[in-house]
């Protein structure tokens, strides 16, 4: 189902709820969204923690490593 269609269906369901339940739905959606944003942020930070990992590697070692990676990929996908 397309995202726009899902949003419409969610809004239709919300419109059918009694007003005294709207705050519960708001809290659920709000906390769910915050959880998603936190997970994205942690993932980005985790990835960025590797930035510069090879900064102190010599060119020779880097070239050897690159060649080995290429060879392993060829073996894995052949």
Short mmCIF file of C-alpha atoms in Angstrom, two decimals:
data_model
loop_
_atom_site.label_atom_id
_atom_site.label_comp_id
_atom_site.label_asym_id
_atom_site.label_seq_id
_atom_site.Cartn_x
_atom_site.Cartn_y
_atom_site.Cartn_z
CA UNK A 1 0.00 0.00 0.00
CA UNK A 2 1.32 3.45 -0.90
CA UNK A 3 2.45 5.74 1.96
CA UNK A 4 -0.13 8.41 1.08
CA UNK A 5 -2.92 5.83 1.20
CA UNK A 6 -1.70 4.56 4.56
CA UNK A 7 -1.67 8.11 5.96
CA UNK A 8 -5.24 8.64 4.76
CA UNK A 9 -6.38 5.40 6.38
CA UNK A 10 -4.65 6.29 9.66
CA UNK A 11 -6.32 9.71 9.65
CA UNK A 12 -9.71 8.12 8.89
CA UNK A 13 -9.28 5.79 11.86
CA UNK A 14 -8.29 8.69 14.11
CA UNK A 15 -11.37 10.62 13.01
CA UNK A 16 -13.52 7.71 14.18
CA UNK A 17 -12.06 7.64 17.69
CA UNK A 18 -13.83 9.19 20.66
CA UNK A 19 -12.30 12.52 21.66
CA UNK A 20 -11.29 11.23 25.08
CA UNK A 21 -8.91 8.75 23.36
CA UNK A 22 -7.11 11.29 21.17
CA UNK A 23 -4.47 12.11 23.78
CA UNK A 24 -3.60 8.41 24.09
CA UNK A 25 -3.16 8.17 20.33
CA UNK A 26 -1.10 11.35 20.23
CA UNK A 27 1.22 10.06 22.98
CA UNK A 28 1.64 6.73 21.21
CA UNK A 29 2.48 8.33 17.86
CA UNK A 30 4.75 10.93 19.44
CA UNK A 31 6.78 8.40 21.42
CA UNK A 32 6.94 6.04 18.46
CA UNK A 33 8.32 8.84 16.25
CA UNK A 34 10.90 9.80 18.88
CA UNK A 35 12.02 6.17 19.05
CA UNK A 36 12.46 6.03 15.28
CA UNK A 37 14.46 9.28 15.28
CA UNK A 38 16.66 8.05 18.11
CA UNK A 39 17.35 4.78 16.29
CA UNK A 40 18.33 6.68 13.13
CA UNK A 41 20.60 8.97 15.11
CA UNK A 42 22.32 6.06 16.86
CA UNK A 43 22.83 4.29 13.55
CA UNK A 44 24.44 7.36 11.99
CA UNK A 45 26.66 7.90 15.04
CA UNK A 46 27.69 4.25 14.98
CA UNK A 47 28.67 4.50 11.32
CA UNK A 48 30.49 7.79 11.81
CA UNK A 49 32.52 6.31 14.64
CA UNK A 50 34.57 4.54 11.95
CA UNK A 51 35.43 7.79 10.19
CA UNK A 52 39.18 8.23 10.01
CA UNK A 53 39.87 4.64 11.06
CA UNK A 54 42.40 4.24 8.26
CA UNK A 55 43.90 7.71 8.59
CA UNK A 56 47.17 6.49 10.04
CA UNK A 57 47.51 3.53 7.65
CA UNK A 58 50.43 3.64 5.26
CA UNK A 59 49.70 3.78 1.53
CA UNK A 60 51.33 0.37 1.03
CA UNK A 61 49.19 -1.31 3.68
CA UNK A 62 46.08 0.41 2.32
CA UNK A 63 46.82 -0.79 -1.23
CA UNK A 64 47.40 -4.36 0.02
CA UNK A 65 44.14 -4.28 1.94
CA UNK A 66 42.24 -2.90 -1.06
CA UNK A 67 43.63 -5.65 -3.30
CA UNK A 68 42.72 -8.33 -0.78
CA UNK A 69 39.17 -7.01 -0.49
CA UNK A 70 38.81 -7.01 -4.27
CA UNK A 71 40.08 -10.59 -4.50
CA UNK A 72 37.76 -11.78 -1.74
CA UNK A 73 34.77 -10.16 -3.42
CA UNK A 74 35.62 -11.81 -6.71
CA UNK A 75 35.84 -15.19 -5.00
CA UNK A 76 32.61 -14.63 -3.10
CA UNK A 77 30.62 -13.60 -6.17
CA UNK A 78 32.02 -15.99 -8.75
#
